[in-house]
N, CA and C atoms as an extended XYZ file, in Angstrom:
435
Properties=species:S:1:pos:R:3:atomname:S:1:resname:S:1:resid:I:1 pbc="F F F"
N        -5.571      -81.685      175.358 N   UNK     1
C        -6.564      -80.817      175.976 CA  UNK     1
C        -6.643      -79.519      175.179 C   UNK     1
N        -8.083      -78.681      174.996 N   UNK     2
C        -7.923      -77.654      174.022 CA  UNK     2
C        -7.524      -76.290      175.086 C   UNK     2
N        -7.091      -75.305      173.924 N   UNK     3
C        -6.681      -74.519      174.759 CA  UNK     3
C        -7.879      -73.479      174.938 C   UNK     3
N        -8.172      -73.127      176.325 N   UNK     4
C        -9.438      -71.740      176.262 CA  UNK     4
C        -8.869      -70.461      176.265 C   UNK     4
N        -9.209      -69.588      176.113 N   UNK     5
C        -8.964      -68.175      176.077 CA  UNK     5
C       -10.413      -68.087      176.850 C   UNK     5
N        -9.674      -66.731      178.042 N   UNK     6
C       -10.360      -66.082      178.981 CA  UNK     6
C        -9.631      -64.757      179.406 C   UNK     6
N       -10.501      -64.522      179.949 N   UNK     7
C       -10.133      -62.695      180.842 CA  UNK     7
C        -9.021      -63.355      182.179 C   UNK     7
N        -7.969      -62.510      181.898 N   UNK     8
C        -7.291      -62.753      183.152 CA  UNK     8
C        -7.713      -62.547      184.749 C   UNK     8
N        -7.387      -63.059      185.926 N   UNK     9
C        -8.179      -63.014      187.104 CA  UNK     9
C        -6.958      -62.597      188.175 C   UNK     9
N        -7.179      -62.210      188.939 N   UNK    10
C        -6.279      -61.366      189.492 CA  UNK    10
C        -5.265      -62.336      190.177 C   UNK    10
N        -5.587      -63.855      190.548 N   UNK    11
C        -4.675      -64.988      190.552 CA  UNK    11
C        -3.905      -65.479      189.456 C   UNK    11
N        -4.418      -65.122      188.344 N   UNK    12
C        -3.347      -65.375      187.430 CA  UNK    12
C        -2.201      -64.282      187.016 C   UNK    12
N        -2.400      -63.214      187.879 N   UNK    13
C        -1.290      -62.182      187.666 CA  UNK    13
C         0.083      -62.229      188.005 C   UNK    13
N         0.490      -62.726      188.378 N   UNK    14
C         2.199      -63.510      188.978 CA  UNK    14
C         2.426      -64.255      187.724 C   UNK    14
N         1.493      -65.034      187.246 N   UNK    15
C         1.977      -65.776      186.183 CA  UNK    15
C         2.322      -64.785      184.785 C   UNK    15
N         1.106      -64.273      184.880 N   UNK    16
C         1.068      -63.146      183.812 CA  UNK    16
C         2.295      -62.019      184.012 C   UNK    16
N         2.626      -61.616      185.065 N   UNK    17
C         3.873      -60.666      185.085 CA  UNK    17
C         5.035      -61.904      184.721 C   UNK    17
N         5.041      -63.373      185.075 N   UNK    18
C         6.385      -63.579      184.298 CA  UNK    18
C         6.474      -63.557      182.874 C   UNK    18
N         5.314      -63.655      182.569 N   UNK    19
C         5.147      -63.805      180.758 CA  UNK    19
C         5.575      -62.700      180.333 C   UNK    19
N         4.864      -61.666      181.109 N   UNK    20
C         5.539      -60.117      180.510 CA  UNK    20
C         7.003      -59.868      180.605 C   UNK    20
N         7.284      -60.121      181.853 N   UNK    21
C         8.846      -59.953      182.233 CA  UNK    21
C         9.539      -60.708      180.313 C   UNK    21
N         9.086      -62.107      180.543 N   UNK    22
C        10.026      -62.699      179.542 CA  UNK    22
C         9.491      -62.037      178.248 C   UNK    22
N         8.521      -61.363      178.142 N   UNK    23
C         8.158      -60.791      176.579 CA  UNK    23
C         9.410      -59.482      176.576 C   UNK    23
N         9.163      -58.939      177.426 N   UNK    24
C        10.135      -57.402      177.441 CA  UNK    24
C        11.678      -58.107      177.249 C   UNK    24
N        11.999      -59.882      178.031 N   UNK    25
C        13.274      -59.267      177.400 CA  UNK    25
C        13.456      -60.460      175.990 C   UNK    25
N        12.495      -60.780      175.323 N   UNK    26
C        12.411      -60.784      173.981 CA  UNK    26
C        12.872      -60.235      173.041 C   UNK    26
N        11.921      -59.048      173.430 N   UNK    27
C        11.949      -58.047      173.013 CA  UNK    27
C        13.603      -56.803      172.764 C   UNK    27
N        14.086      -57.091      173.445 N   UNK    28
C        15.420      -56.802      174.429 CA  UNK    28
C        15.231      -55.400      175.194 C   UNK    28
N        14.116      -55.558      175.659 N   UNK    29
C        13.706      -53.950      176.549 CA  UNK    29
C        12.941      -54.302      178.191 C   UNK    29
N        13.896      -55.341      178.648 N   UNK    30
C        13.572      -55.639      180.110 CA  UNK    30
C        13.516      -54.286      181.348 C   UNK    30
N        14.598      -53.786      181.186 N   UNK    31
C        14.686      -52.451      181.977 CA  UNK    31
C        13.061      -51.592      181.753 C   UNK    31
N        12.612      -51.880      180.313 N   UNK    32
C        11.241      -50.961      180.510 CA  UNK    32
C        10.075      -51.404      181.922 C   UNK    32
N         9.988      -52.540      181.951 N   UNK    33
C         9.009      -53.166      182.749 CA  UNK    33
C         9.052      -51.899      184.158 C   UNK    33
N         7.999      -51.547      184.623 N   UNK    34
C         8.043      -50.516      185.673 CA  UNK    34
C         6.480      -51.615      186.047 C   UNK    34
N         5.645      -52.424      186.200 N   UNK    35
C         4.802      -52.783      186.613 CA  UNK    35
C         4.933      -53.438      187.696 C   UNK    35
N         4.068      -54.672      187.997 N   UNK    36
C         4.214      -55.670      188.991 CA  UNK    36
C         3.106      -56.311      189.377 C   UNK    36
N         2.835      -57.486      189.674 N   UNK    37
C         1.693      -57.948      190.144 CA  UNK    37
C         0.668      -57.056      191.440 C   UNK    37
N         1.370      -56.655      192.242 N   UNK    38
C         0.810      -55.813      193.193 CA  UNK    38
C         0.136      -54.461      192.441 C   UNK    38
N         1.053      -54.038      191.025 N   UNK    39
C         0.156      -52.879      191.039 CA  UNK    39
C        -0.811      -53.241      189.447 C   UNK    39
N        -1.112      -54.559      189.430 N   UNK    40
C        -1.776      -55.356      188.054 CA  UNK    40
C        -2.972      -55.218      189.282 C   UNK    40
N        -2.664      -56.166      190.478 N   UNK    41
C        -3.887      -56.109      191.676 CA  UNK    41
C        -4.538      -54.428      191.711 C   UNK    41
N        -3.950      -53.967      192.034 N   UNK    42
C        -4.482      -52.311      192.274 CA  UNK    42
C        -5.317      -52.160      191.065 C   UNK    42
N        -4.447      -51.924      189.751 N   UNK    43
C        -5.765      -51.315      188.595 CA  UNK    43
C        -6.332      -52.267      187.880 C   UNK    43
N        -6.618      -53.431      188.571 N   UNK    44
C        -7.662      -54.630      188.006 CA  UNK    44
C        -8.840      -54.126      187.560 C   UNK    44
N        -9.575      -53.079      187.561 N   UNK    45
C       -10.692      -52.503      186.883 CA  UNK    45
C       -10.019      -51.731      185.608 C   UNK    45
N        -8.466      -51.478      184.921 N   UNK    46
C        -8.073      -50.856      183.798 CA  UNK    46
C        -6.936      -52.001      183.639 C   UNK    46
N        -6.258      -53.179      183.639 N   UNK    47
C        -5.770      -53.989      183.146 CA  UNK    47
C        -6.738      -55.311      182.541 C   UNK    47
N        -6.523      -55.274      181.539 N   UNK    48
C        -7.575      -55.645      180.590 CA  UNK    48
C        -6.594      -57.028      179.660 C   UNK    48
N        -6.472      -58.497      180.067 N   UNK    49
C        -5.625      -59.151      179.615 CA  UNK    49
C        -6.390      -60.094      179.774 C   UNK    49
N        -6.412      -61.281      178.185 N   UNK    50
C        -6.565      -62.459      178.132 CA  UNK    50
C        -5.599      -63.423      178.020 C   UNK    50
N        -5.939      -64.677      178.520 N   UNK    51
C        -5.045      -65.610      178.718 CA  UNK    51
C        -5.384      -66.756      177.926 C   UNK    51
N        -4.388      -67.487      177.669 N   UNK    52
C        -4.602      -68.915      176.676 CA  UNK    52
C        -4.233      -69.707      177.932 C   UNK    52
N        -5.123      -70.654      177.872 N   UNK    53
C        -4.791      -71.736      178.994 CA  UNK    53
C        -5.015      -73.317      178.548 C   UNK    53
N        -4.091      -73.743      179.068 N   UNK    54
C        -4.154      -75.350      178.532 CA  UNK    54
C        -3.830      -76.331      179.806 C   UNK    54
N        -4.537      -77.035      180.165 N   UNK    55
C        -3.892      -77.781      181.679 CA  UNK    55
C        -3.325      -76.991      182.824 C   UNK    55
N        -4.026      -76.111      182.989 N   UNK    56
C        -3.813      -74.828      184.245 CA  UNK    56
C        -2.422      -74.377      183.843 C   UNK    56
N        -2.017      -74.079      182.533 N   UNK    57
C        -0.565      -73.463      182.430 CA  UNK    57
C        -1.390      -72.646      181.307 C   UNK    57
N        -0.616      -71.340      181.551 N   UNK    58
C        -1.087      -69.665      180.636 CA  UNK    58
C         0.539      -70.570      179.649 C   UNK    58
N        -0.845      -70.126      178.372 N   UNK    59
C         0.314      -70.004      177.505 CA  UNK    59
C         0.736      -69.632      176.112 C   UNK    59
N        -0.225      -68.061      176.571 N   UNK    60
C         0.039      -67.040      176.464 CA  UNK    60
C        -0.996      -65.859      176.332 C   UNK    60
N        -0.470      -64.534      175.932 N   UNK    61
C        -1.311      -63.612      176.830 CA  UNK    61
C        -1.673      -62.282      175.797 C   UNK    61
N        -2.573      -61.972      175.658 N   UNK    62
C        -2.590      -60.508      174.828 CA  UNK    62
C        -3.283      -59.371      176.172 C   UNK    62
N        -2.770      -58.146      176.428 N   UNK    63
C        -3.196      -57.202      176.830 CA  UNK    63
C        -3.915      -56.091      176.046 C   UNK    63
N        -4.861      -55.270      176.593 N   UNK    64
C        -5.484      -54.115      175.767 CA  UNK    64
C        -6.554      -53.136      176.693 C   UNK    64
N        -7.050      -52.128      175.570 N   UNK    65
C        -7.625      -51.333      176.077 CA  UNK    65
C        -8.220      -50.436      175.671 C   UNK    65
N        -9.161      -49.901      176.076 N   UNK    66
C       -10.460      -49.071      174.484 CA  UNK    66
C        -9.379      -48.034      174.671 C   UNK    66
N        -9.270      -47.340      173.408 N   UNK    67
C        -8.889      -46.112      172.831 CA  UNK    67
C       -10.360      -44.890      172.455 C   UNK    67
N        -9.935      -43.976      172.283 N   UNK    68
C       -10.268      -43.176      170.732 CA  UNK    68
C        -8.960      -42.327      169.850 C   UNK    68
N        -9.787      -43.027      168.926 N   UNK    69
C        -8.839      -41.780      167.755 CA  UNK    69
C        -9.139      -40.995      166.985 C   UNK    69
N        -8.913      -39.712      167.090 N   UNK    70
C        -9.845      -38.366      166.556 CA  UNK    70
C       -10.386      -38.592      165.108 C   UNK    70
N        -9.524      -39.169      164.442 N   UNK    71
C        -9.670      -39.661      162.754 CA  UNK    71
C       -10.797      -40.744      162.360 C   UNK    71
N       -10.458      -41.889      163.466 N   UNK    72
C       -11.235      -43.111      163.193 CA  UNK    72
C       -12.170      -43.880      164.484 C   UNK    72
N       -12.172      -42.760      165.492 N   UNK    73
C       -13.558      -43.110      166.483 CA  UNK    73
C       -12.905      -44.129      167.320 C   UNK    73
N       -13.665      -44.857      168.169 N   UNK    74
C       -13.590      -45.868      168.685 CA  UNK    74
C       -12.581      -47.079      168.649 C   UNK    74
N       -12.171      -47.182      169.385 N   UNK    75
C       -10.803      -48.351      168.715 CA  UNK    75
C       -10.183      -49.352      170.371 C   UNK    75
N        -9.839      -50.525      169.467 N   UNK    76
C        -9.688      -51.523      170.796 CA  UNK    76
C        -7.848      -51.478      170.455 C   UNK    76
N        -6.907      -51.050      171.727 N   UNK    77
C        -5.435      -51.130      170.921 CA  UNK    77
C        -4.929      -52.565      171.919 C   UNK    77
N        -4.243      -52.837      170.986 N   UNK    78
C        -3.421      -54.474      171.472 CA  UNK    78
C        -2.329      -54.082      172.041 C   UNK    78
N        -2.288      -53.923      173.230 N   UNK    79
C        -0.585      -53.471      173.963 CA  UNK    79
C         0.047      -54.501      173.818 C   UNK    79
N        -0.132      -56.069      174.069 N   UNK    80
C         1.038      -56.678      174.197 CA  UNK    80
C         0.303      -58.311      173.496 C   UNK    80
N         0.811      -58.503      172.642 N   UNK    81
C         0.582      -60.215      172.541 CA  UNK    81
C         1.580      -61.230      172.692 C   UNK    81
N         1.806      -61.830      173.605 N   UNK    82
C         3.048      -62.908      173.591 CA  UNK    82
C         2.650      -64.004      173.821 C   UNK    82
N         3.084      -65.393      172.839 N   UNK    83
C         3.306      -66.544      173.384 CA  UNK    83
C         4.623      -66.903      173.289 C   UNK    83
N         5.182      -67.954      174.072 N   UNK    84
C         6.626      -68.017      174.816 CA  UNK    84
C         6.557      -68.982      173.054 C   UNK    84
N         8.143      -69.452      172.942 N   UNK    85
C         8.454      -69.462      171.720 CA  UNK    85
C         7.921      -71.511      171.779 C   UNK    85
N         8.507      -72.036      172.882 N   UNK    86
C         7.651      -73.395      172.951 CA  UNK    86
C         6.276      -73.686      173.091 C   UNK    86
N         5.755      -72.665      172.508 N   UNK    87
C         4.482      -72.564      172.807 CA  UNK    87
C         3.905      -72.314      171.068 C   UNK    87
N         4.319      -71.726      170.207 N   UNK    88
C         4.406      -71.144      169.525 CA  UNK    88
C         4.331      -72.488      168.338 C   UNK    88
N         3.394      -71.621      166.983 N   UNK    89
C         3.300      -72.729      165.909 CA  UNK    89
C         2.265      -73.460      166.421 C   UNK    89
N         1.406      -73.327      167.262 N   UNK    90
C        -0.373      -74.020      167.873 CA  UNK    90
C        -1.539      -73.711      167.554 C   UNK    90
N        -1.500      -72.151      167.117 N   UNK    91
C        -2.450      -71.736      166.825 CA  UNK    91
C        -2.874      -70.833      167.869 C   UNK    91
N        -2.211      -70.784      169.197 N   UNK    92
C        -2.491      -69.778      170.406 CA  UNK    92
C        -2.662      -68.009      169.741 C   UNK    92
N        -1.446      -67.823      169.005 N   UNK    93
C        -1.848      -66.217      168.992 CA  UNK    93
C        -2.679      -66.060      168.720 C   UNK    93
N        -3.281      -67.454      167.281 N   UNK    94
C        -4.261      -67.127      166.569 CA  UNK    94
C        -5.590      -66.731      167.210 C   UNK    94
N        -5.481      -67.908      168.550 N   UNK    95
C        -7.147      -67.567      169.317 CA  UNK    95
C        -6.826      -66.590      169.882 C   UNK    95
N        -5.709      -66.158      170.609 N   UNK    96
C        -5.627      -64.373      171.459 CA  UNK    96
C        -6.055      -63.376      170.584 C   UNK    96
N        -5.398      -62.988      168.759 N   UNK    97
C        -6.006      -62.532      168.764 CA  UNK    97
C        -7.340      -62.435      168.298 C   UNK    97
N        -8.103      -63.593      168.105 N   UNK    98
C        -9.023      -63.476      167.488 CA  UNK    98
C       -10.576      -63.410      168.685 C   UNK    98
N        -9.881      -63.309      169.928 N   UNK    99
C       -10.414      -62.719      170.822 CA  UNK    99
C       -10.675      -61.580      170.997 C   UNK    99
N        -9.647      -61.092      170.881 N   UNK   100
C        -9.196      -59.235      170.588 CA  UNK   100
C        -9.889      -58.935      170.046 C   UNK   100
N       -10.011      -59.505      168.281 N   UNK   101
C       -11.021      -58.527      167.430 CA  UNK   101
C       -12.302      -58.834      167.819 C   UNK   101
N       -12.814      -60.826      168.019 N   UNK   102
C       -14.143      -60.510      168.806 CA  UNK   102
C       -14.748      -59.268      169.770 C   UNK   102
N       -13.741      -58.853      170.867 N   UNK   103
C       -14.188      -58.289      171.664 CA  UNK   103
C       -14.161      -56.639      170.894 C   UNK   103
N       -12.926      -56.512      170.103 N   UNK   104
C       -13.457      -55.028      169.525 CA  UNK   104
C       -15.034      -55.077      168.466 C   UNK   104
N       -15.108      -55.881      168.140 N   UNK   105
C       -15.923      -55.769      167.472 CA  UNK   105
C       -17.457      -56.011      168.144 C   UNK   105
N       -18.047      -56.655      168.968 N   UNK   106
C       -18.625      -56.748      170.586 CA  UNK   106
C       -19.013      -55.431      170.915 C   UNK   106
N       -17.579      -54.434      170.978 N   UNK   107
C       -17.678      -53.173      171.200 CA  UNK   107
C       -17.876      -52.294      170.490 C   UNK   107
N       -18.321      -52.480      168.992 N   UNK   108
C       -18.518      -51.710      168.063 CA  UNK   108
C       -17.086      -51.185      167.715 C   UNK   108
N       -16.270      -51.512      167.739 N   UNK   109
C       -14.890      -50.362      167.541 CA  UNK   109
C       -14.887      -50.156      166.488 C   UNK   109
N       -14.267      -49.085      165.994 N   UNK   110
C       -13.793      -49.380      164.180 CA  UNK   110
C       -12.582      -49.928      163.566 C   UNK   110
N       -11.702      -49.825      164.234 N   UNK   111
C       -10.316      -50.425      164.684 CA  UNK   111
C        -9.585      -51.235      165.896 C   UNK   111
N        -8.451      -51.987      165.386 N   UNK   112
C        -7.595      -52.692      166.566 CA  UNK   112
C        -6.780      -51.859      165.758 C   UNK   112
N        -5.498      -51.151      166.688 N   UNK   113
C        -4.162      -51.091      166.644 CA  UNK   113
C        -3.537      -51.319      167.622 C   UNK   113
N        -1.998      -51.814      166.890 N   UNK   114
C        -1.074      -52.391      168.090 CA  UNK   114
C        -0.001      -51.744      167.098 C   UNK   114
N         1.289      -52.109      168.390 N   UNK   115
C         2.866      -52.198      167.718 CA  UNK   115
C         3.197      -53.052      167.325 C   UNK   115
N         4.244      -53.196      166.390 N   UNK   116
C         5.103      -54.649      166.056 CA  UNK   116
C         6.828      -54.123      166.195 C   UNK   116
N         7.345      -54.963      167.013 N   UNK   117
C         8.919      -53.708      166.551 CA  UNK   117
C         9.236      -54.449      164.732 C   UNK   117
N         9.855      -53.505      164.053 N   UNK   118
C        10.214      -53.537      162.986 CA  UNK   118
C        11.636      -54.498      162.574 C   UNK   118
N        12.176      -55.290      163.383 N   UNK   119
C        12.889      -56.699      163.617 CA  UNK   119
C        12.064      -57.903      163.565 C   UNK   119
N        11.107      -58.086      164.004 N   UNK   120
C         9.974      -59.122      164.720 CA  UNK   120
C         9.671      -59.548      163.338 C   UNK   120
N         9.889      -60.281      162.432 N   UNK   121
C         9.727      -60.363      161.154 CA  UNK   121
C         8.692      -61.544      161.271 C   UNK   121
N         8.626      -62.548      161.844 N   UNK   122
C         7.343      -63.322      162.234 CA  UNK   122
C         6.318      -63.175      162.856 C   UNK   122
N         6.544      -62.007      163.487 N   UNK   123
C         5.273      -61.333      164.268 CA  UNK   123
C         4.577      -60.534      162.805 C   UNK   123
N         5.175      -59.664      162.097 N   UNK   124
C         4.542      -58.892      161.061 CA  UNK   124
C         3.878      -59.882      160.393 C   UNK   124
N         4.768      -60.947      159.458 N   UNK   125
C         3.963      -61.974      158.978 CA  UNK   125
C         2.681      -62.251      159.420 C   UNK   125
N         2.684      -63.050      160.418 N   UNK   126
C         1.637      -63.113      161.300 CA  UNK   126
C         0.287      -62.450      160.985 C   UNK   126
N         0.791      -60.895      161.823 N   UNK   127
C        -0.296      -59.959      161.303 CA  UNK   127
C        -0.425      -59.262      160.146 C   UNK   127
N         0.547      -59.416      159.349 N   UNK   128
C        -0.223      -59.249      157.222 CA  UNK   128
C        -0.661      -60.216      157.048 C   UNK   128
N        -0.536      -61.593      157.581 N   UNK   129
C        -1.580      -62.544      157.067 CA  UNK   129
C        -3.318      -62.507      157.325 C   UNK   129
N        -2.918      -61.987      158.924 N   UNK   130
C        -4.725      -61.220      159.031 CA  UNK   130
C        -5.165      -60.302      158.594 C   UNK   130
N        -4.561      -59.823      157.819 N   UNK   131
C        -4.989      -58.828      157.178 CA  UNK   131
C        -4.205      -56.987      157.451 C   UNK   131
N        -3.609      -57.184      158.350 N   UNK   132
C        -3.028      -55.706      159.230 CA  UNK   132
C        -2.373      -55.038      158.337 C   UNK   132
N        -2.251      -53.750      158.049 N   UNK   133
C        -1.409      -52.804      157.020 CA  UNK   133
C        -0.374      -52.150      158.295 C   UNK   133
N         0.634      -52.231      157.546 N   UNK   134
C         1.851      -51.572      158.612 CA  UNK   134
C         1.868      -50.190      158.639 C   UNK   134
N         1.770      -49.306      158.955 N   UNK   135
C         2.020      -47.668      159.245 CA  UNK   135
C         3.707      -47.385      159.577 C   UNK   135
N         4.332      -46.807      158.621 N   UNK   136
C         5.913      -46.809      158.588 CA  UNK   136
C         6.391      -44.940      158.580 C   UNK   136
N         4.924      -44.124      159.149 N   UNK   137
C         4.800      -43.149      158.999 CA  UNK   137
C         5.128      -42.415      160.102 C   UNK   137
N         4.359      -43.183      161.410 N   UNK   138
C         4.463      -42.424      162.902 CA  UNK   138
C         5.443      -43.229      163.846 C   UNK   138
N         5.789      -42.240      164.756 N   UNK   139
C         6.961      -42.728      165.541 CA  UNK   139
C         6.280      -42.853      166.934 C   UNK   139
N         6.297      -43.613      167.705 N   UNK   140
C         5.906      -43.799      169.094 CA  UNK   140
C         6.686      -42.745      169.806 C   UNK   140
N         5.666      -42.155      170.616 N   UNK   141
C         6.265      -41.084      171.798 CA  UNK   141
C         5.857      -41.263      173.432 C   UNK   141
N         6.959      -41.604      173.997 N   UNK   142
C         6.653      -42.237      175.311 CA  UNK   142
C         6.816      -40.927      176.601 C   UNK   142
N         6.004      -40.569      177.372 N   UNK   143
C         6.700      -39.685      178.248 CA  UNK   143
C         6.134      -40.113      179.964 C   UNK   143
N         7.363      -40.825      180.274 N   UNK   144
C         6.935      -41.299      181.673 CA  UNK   144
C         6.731      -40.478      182.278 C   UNK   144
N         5.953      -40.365      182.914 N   UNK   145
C         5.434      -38.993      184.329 CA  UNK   145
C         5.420      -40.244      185.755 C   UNK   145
């Protein structure tokens, strides 16, 4: 069965918070997760996530959300792309993100940016093969309020 990519629906959010849960501790930064399906329900007009679906199973997910950036205007940023690792080697990220840039580009953006952590050595691959230049310049600054 092929896989579709679509906009997430507020029933698929339980599923989608376990994907996240298991991306964060991938990642090894589970303790970050402060979300939840209840509050994915609440800002369903600013959670902005597509899903790969194959036989009613997500499998897997990119999140995002328009930016601007004073330098380069308009911009679509990729908060989160994960497919689970048995999932992986299908071609899924490939359609997540090539959703992503459809839709930035849809939107006129001038840019996608995202993170990669600097371990993730198949994730970078990945995205230098599409073309992505790494920025080894700026440091992420987080300030929970």
């Amino acid at each position: 069965m092929p896989i579709t990519i679509r906009k997430a629906e507020p029933a698929d959010f339980e599923e989608v918070f376990a994907l996240i849960k298991e991306f964060a501790s991938f990642i090894k930064t589970p303790e970050k997760i402060k979300t939840s399906p209840a509050q994915m329900r609440g800002d369903k007009d600013y959670f902005k996530c597509f899903i790969a679906l194959e036989d009613r199973t997500i499998k897997g997910f990119a999140t995002w959300f328009m930016a601007y950036y004073s330098w380069t205007a308009k911009a679509l940023y990729l908060d989160d792309l994960y497919v689970p690792e048995l999932y992986r080697g299908n071609g899924i990220g490939t359609l997540l993100l090539d959703k992503v840039i459809e839709t930035a580009k849809a939107e006129k953006c001038k840019k996608v940016r995202w993170q990669v952590s600097h371990w993730n050595s198949k994730a970078i691959e990945f995205y230098k093969k599409r073309g992505a230049v790494m920025d080894d310049v700026e440091i992420n600054c987080d300030l929970m309020i």
